[in-house]
Amino acid sequence: MYRFPFSKPPFPGEMTEIALGIKWLRFPLPYRLDHINIYLIEDDGGWCVLDAGIHDEHTLKLWKAVLSGPLSDSHLTRLIVTHHHPDHIGAAGWLCHEAGIPLSISQTAYLACANISLDPGSPQDRQFYDFYLSHGMAPEVAELMGTNGLEYLRKVSPLPNTFLRLLSGDTLTIGARKFRVLTGDGHAPEQVMLYCAEDCLFFSADQVIAKISPNVSVWPSEPDGDPLGHFLRTARRIRENLPDDVLVLPGHQLPFYGLHERCNDLVEHHEHRCDLIGEACSGKHLTVSDLVPVVFPRELNIHQLGFAFSETLAHVNRMLRRAELTKAVADDGVIRYCKADHPGSS
Ligand SMILES: [Zn+2]
């Protein structure tokens, strides 16, 4: 059973004390997932910030209100960003500049963000468009996928030119506390999580969230990638390496107890989706786009369709790795999948 020690999140601009020297803020997001959690960890001479929020007017206004309100008597000391998604890294460059603080982040997250900034038009490459069409995607959705880089930059302020690299296995001293740095994959590459053994606290970023299964997507730059394999491996590793009695402090939704159960549930959730795909492909040859409504039976708008496609392909690629599906390319280039007669394992 999950337990939620805080029944409500803090109001935007206010802070909830999680433990002595740990504060929780909540900022709005302009999405269906309409909020992000931001944490402050007491540091020598002030507060270390964990994640920055998206780069939009609302978030900057809230940061200014927090800096001149509840934090007006203290300083920020540094910013840690868990991963390169815009809701976490978006305001990072702005905040580092505004507060005069350094950025700590995994190398992959820093470079992923920098890479999009260097060439935001690259998702419009013909090769990527053809990739989507080969999986049965409608041209209008494929075209929208091409705008991902430009969309990303609309929500992300330019990063500082320098950063401090966080690496799995590092010990990070923040004020009086020591944290072990863990990194996870599948939702975002080299996503940073922090574990404080002494106080049983686990900042899990978007890797383990109470009520949401984090998006796990194949992107056209790595069409045969296996992010779901990485995600499942990370969930198992967290369950094996961390105790069950930690307070999980995620990037979205409420803090909770029940880490091991949540890791098990996430694995089960994705295995169930693989089962659905296997059943649908039994004796039939289907494209990834054919499989989207099997995995996501609800009505999807054109934006959600892109994410749903990428997540469905993540399951297909995992199943191909386990030889549970076979792949066939038709003369017109369209790729279809069928359930394998004798699945192996990997
Ligand atoms: Zn994320």
Coordinates of C-alpha atoms and ligand atoms in Angstrom, one line a residue:
M1 CA 0.0 0.0 0.0
Y2 CA 1.2 3.5 -0.8
R3 CA 1.2 6.1 1.9
F4 CA 1.1 9.8 1.2
P5 CA 2.2 11.8 4.3
F6 CA 1.2 15.1 2.7
S7 CA -2.4 15.1 1.6
K8 CA -2.1 18.4 -0.4
P9 CA 0.7 20.0 -2.4
P10 CA 1.8 23.6 -1.5
F11 CA 0.1 26.4 -3.3
P12 CA 2.1 28.0 -6.1
G13 CA 4.6 30.4 -4.4
E14 CA 4.3 28.8 -1.0
M15 CA 6.6 26.1 0.5
T16 CA 5.9 22.9 2.5
E17 CA 8.5 21.7 4.9
I18 CA 9.2 18.0 4.2
A19 CA 11.8 17.6 6.9
L20 CA 14.1 20.0 8.6
G21 CA 16.0 21.7 5.8
I22 CA 14.0 20.2 3.0
K23 CA 11.3 22.3 1.4
W24 CA 8.8 21.5 -1.4
L25 CA 7.5 24.0 -3.9
R26 CA 5.0 23.4 -6.7
F27 CA 5.0 25.3 -10.0
P28 CA 2.3 25.1 -12.7
L29 CA 2.9 23.6 -16.2
P30 CA 0.8 24.4 -19.3
Y31 CA 0.1 20.7 -20.0
R32 CA -2.4 18.0 -19.1
L33 CA 0.3 17.2 -16.4
D34 CA -0.2 20.6 -15.0
H35 CA 2.5 20.9 -12.3
I36 CA 6.1 20.1 -11.3
N37 CA 7.6 19.7 -7.9
I38 CA 10.7 21.7 -7.0
Y39 CA 12.7 21.0 -3.9
L40 CA 15.0 23.1 -1.8
I41 CA 17.7 21.4 0.2
E42 CA 19.5 23.4 3.0
D43 CA 23.1 24.0 2.0
D44 CA 26.0 25.8 3.5
G45 CA 25.0 29.5 3.3
G46 CA 21.5 29.0 1.8
W47 CA 19.5 26.6 -0.3
C48 CA 20.3 24.1 -3.1
V49 CA 17.5 24.0 -5.7
L50 CA 16.4 20.7 -7.3
D51 CA 14.9 21.4 -10.8
A52 CA 13.9 24.8 -12.2
G53 CA 10.5 24.5 -13.8
I54 CA 9.6 25.4 -17.4
H55 CA 10.8 28.7 -19.0
D56 CA 7.5 30.6 -19.2
E57 CA 6.2 33.9 -17.9
H58 CA 4.2 32.2 -15.1
T59 CA 7.2 30.3 -13.8
L60 CA 9.6 33.3 -13.8
K61 CA 7.0 35.3 -12.0
L62 CA 6.7 32.7 -9.3
W63 CA 10.5 32.3 -9.0
K64 CA 10.8 36.1 -8.5
A65 CA 8.0 36.0 -5.9
V66 CA 9.7 33.2 -4.0
L67 CA 13.1 34.8 -4.2
S68 CA 11.8 38.2 -2.9
G69 CA 9.3 36.5 -0.5
P70 CA 10.0 33.4 1.5
L71 CA 13.6 33.2 0.4
S72 CA 14.4 36.9 0.7
D73 CA 16.5 36.4 3.8
S74 CA 18.7 33.6 2.3
H75 CA 20.6 32.8 -0.8
L76 CA 20.4 30.1 -3.4
T77 CA 23.7 28.2 -3.6
R78 CA 23.4 25.9 -6.6
L79 CA 20.9 24.3 -9.0
I80 CA 20.7 20.6 -9.6
V81 CA 18.7 19.6 -12.7
T82 CA 17.5 16.0 -12.9
H83 CA 17.0 15.7 -16.7
H84 CA 16.8 17.6 -19.9
H85 CA 13.0 17.7 -20.3
P86 CA 11.7 21.3 -20.5
D87 CA 9.5 21.2 -17.4
H88 CA 12.7 20.5 -15.4
I89 CA 15.5 22.3 -17.2
G90 CA 13.5 25.1 -18.9
A91 CA 14.1 27.9 -16.4
A92 CA 17.6 26.6 -15.4
G93 CA 19.6 29.0 -17.5
W94 CA 17.5 31.9 -16.3
L95 CA 17.6 30.9 -12.7
C96 CA 21.4 30.3 -12.7
H97 CA 21.9 33.8 -14.2
E98 CA 19.3 35.5 -12.0
A99 CA 20.6 34.0 -8.7
G100 CA 24.3 33.8 -9.8
I101 CA 24.5 30.1 -9.0
P102 CA 26.2 27.2 -10.8
L103 CA 24.4 24.3 -12.5
S104 CA 25.0 20.6 -11.5
I105 CA 23.6 18.1 -14.0
S106 CA 24.5 14.8 -15.7
Q107 CA 26.7 15.2 -18.8
T108 CA 24.0 13.5 -21.0
A109 CA 21.3 15.9 -19.9
Y110 CA 23.5 18.9 -20.4
L111 CA 24.6 17.7 -23.9
A112 CA 21.0 16.6 -24.8
C113 CA 19.8 20.1 -24.2
A114 CA 22.8 21.8 -25.9
N115 CA 22.4 19.5 -28.9
I116 CA 18.7 20.5 -29.5
S117 CA 19.8 24.2 -29.1
L118 CA 22.5 23.8 -31.7
D119 CA 20.2 22.4 -34.4
P120 CA 16.5 22.7 -33.4
G121 CA 15.4 22.1 -37.0
S122 CA 17.0 18.7 -37.3
P123 CA 13.8 16.8 -36.4
Q124 CA 12.4 18.1 -39.7
D125 CA 15.0 15.9 -41.6
R126 CA 13.4 13.9 -44.4
Q127 CA 14.9 10.7 -43.0
F128 CA 12.9 11.2 -39.7
Y129 CA 9.7 12.0 -41.6
D130 CA 10.1 8.9 -43.6
F131 CA 10.7 6.9 -40.4
Y132 CA 7.4 7.9 -39.0
L133 CA 5.6 7.2 -42.3
S134 CA 7.2 3.7 -42.5
H135 CA 5.5 2.9 -39.2
G136 CA 2.1 4.0 -40.6
M137 CA 1.9 7.4 -39.0
A138 CA -0.4 9.9 -40.7
P139 CA 1.6 12.6 -42.6
E140 CA 0.1 15.5 -40.5
V141 CA 1.3 13.8 -37.2
A142 CA 4.7 13.1 -38.8
E143 CA 5.0 16.8 -39.7
L144 CA 4.1 17.9 -36.2
M145 CA 6.9 15.6 -34.8
G146 CA 9.3 17.6 -36.9
T147 CA 8.6 20.7 -34.9
N148 CA 9.7 19.0 -31.6
G149 CA 13.1 20.8 -31.5
L150 CA 11.6 24.2 -32.1
E151 CA 8.9 23.6 -29.5
Y152 CA 11.5 22.5 -27.0
L153 CA 13.4 25.7 -27.3
R154 CA 10.3 27.8 -26.8
K155 CA 10.2 26.4 -23.2
V156 CA 13.9 26.3 -22.4
S157 CA 16.2 29.3 -21.6
P158 CA 19.8 29.0 -22.8
L159 CA 22.0 27.0 -20.4
P160 CA 25.0 28.4 -18.7
N161 CA 28.2 27.8 -20.6
T162 CA 29.7 25.7 -17.7
F163 CA 28.3 23.0 -15.6
L164 CA 29.4 20.5 -12.9
R165 CA 28.9 16.9 -13.9
L166 CA 26.9 14.6 -11.7
L167 CA 27.8 10.9 -12.1
S168 CA 26.2 7.8 -10.8
G169 CA 28.0 6.7 -7.6
D170 CA 29.1 10.2 -6.6
T171 CA 28.6 11.3 -3.1
L172 CA 27.2 14.8 -2.9
T173 CA 27.4 16.8 0.3
I174 CA 24.6 19.4 0.5
G175 CA 24.7 21.3 3.8
A176 CA 24.8 18.7 6.7
R177 CA 23.5 15.9 4.5
K178 CA 25.2 13.4 2.2
F179 CA 23.4 12.1 -0.9
R180 CA 24.3 9.3 -3.2
V181 CA 23.8 10.2 -6.9
L182 CA 22.0 7.5 -8.9
T183 CA 21.2 7.8 -12.5
G184 CA 18.3 6.1 -14.4
D185 CA 17.4 5.7 -18.0
G186 CA 14.3 5.1 -20.2
H187 CA 12.3 8.2 -19.5
A188 CA 15.4 10.5 -20.1
P189 CA 19.0 9.4 -20.5
E190 CA 21.2 9.6 -17.4
Q191 CA 18.4 11.1 -15.2
V192 CA 19.8 12.1 -11.8
M193 CA 18.2 10.9 -8.6
L194 CA 19.5 11.6 -5.0
Y195 CA 19.4 9.3 -2.1
C196 CA 20.1 10.3 1.5
A197 CA 20.4 7.1 3.5
E198 CA 20.6 8.8 6.9
D199 CA 17.3 10.5 6.6
C200 CA 15.6 7.9 4.3
L201 CA 14.9 10.4 1.5
F202 CA 14.9 9.6 -2.2
F203 CA 14.5 12.3 -4.8
S204 CA 13.3 10.2 -7.6
A205 CA 12.8 12.8 -10.3
D206 CA 10.5 11.4 -13.1
Q207 CA 11.9 7.9 -12.7
V208 CA 9.5 6.8 -10.0
I209 CA 6.2 8.8 -9.6
A210 CA 3.2 7.6 -7.6
K211 CA 0.3 7.8 -10.0
I212 CA 1.9 8.4 -13.3
S213 CA 3.8 6.0 -15.5
P214 CA 6.6 8.2 -16.9
N215 CA 6.7 8.5 -20.7
V216 CA 9.2 6.0 -22.3
S217 CA 9.7 6.8 -25.9
V218 CA 11.7 5.8 -29.0
W219 CA 12.9 8.8 -30.9
P220 CA 13.8 8.7 -34.7
S221 CA 17.4 9.6 -34.0
E222 CA 17.7 6.1 -32.4
P223 CA 15.0 4.1 -34.2
D224 CA 16.1 0.7 -32.9
G225 CA 16.7 1.9 -29.3
D226 CA 15.4 0.1 -26.3
P227 CA 14.4 2.8 -23.8
L228 CA 11.8 0.5 -22.2
G229 CA 14.5 -2.1 -21.5
H230 CA 16.5 0.7 -19.9
F231 CA 13.5 1.8 -17.9
L232 CA 12.7 -1.7 -16.6
R233 CA 16.3 -2.3 -15.7
T234 CA 16.4 1.0 -13.8
A235 CA 13.2 0.1 -11.9
R236 CA 14.6 -3.2 -10.9
R237 CA 18.0 -1.7 -9.9
I238 CA 16.3 0.9 -7.7
R239 CA 14.2 -1.8 -6.0
E240 CA 17.3 -3.9 -5.3
N241 CA 19.6 -1.1 -4.2
L242 CA 17.3 1.2 -2.1
P243 CA 15.4 0.3 1.1
D244 CA 11.6 0.3 0.9
D245 CA 11.1 2.7 3.8
V246 CA 12.4 5.8 2.0
L247 CA 10.2 8.8 1.5
V248 CA 10.0 9.1 -2.3
L249 CA 10.1 12.8 -3.4
P250 CA 9.2 12.7 -7.1
G251 CA 9.1 15.3 -9.9
H252 CA 5.3 15.2 -10.1
Q253 CA 2.4 14.2 -7.9
L254 CA 2.7 13.7 -4.1
P255 CA 5.6 12.4 -2.0
F256 CA 4.9 8.9 -1.0
Y257 CA 6.1 5.7 0.8
G258 CA 6.0 2.4 -1.0
L259 CA 9.0 2.5 -3.3
H260 CA 9.4 -1.2 -3.9
E261 CA 5.7 -1.7 -4.6
R262 CA 5.8 1.3 -7.1
C263 CA 8.8 -0.2 -8.9
N264 CA 7.0 -3.6 -9.1
D265 CA 3.8 -1.9 -10.4
L266 CA 5.7 0.1 -13.1
V267 CA 7.4 -3.1 -14.4
E268 CA 4.0 -4.9 -14.3
H269 CA 2.3 -2.0 -16.1
H270 CA 4.7 -2.2 -19.0
E271 CA 4.6 -6.0 -19.2
H272 CA 0.9 -5.7 -19.4
R273 CA 1.2 -3.4 -22.4
C274 CA 3.6 -5.8 -24.0
D275 CA 1.0 -8.6 -23.5
L276 CA -1.7 -6.4 -25.2
I277 CA 0.5 -5.9 -28.2
G278 CA 1.3 -9.6 -28.3
E279 CA -2.4 -10.5 -28.3
A280 CA -3.2 -7.9 -31.0
C281 CA -0.4 -9.2 -33.2
S282 CA -1.3 -12.8 -32.9
G283 CA -1.7 -14.0 -36.4
K284 CA -1.8 -10.4 -37.7
H285 CA 0.7 -8.1 -39.2
L286 CA 0.3 -4.6 -37.7
T287 CA 2.2 -1.3 -37.9
V288 CA 3.1 0.7 -34.8
S289 CA 0.3 3.1 -35.7
D290 CA -2.2 0.2 -35.8
L291 CA -1.0 -0.7 -32.3
V292 CA -1.4 2.8 -30.7
P293 CA -5.1 2.3 -29.9
V294 CA -4.3 -1.1 -28.5
V295 CA -2.0 0.5 -25.9
F296 CA -3.9 3.8 -25.6
P297 CA -7.6 3.0 -26.1
R298 CA -8.7 6.6 -25.1
E299 CA -9.2 9.4 -27.7
L300 CA -6.0 11.2 -28.4
N301 CA -5.4 14.6 -29.9
I302 CA -2.7 15.1 -32.5
H303 CA 0.0 16.0 -29.9
Q304 CA -0.8 13.1 -27.7
L305 CA -0.7 10.8 -30.7
G306 CA 2.9 11.6 -31.2
F307 CA 3.8 10.6 -27.7
A308 CA 1.6 7.6 -27.8
F309 CA 3.3 6.4 -31.0
S310 CA 6.8 6.8 -29.6
E311 CA 5.8 5.0 -26.4
T312 CA 4.1 2.1 -28.4
L313 CA 7.3 1.8 -30.5
A314 CA 9.3 1.5 -27.2
H315 CA 7.2 -1.6 -26.3
V316 CA 7.6 -3.0 -29.8
N317 CA 11.4 -2.6 -29.7
R318 CA 11.5 -4.3 -26.3
M319 CA 9.5 -7.2 -27.6
L320 CA 11.7 -7.5 -30.7
R321 CA 14.7 -7.7 -28.4
R322 CA 13.0 -10.6 -26.6
A323 CA 12.0 -12.2 -29.9
E324 CA 8.3 -12.0 -29.0
L325 CA 7.6 -10.2 -32.3
T326 CA 8.8 -10.6 -35.8
K327 CA 9.3 -7.6 -38.1
A328 CA 8.5 -7.5 -41.9
V329 CA 9.2 -4.6 -44.3
A330 CA 6.7 -4.5 -47.2
D331 CA 7.6 -3.4 -50.7
D332 CA 6.2 0.1 -50.0
G333 CA 8.6 0.4 -47.0
V334 CA 5.9 0.0 -44.4
I335 CA 7.0 -2.0 -41.3
R336 CA 4.7 -4.4 -39.7
Y337 CA 5.0 -6.7 -36.7
C338 CA 3.6 -10.1 -35.9
K339 CA 3.6 -12.2 -32.8
A340 CA 6.5 -14.7 -32.9
D341 CA 5.6 -18.4 -32.7
H342 CA 8.4 -19.3 -30.2
P343 CA 9.5 -16.3 -28.3
G344 CA 13.0 -16.4 -26.8
S345 CA 14.2 -14.3 -24.0
S346 CA 16.8 -11.6 -23.5
Ligands
ZN1 ZN 10.6 14.2 -17.7

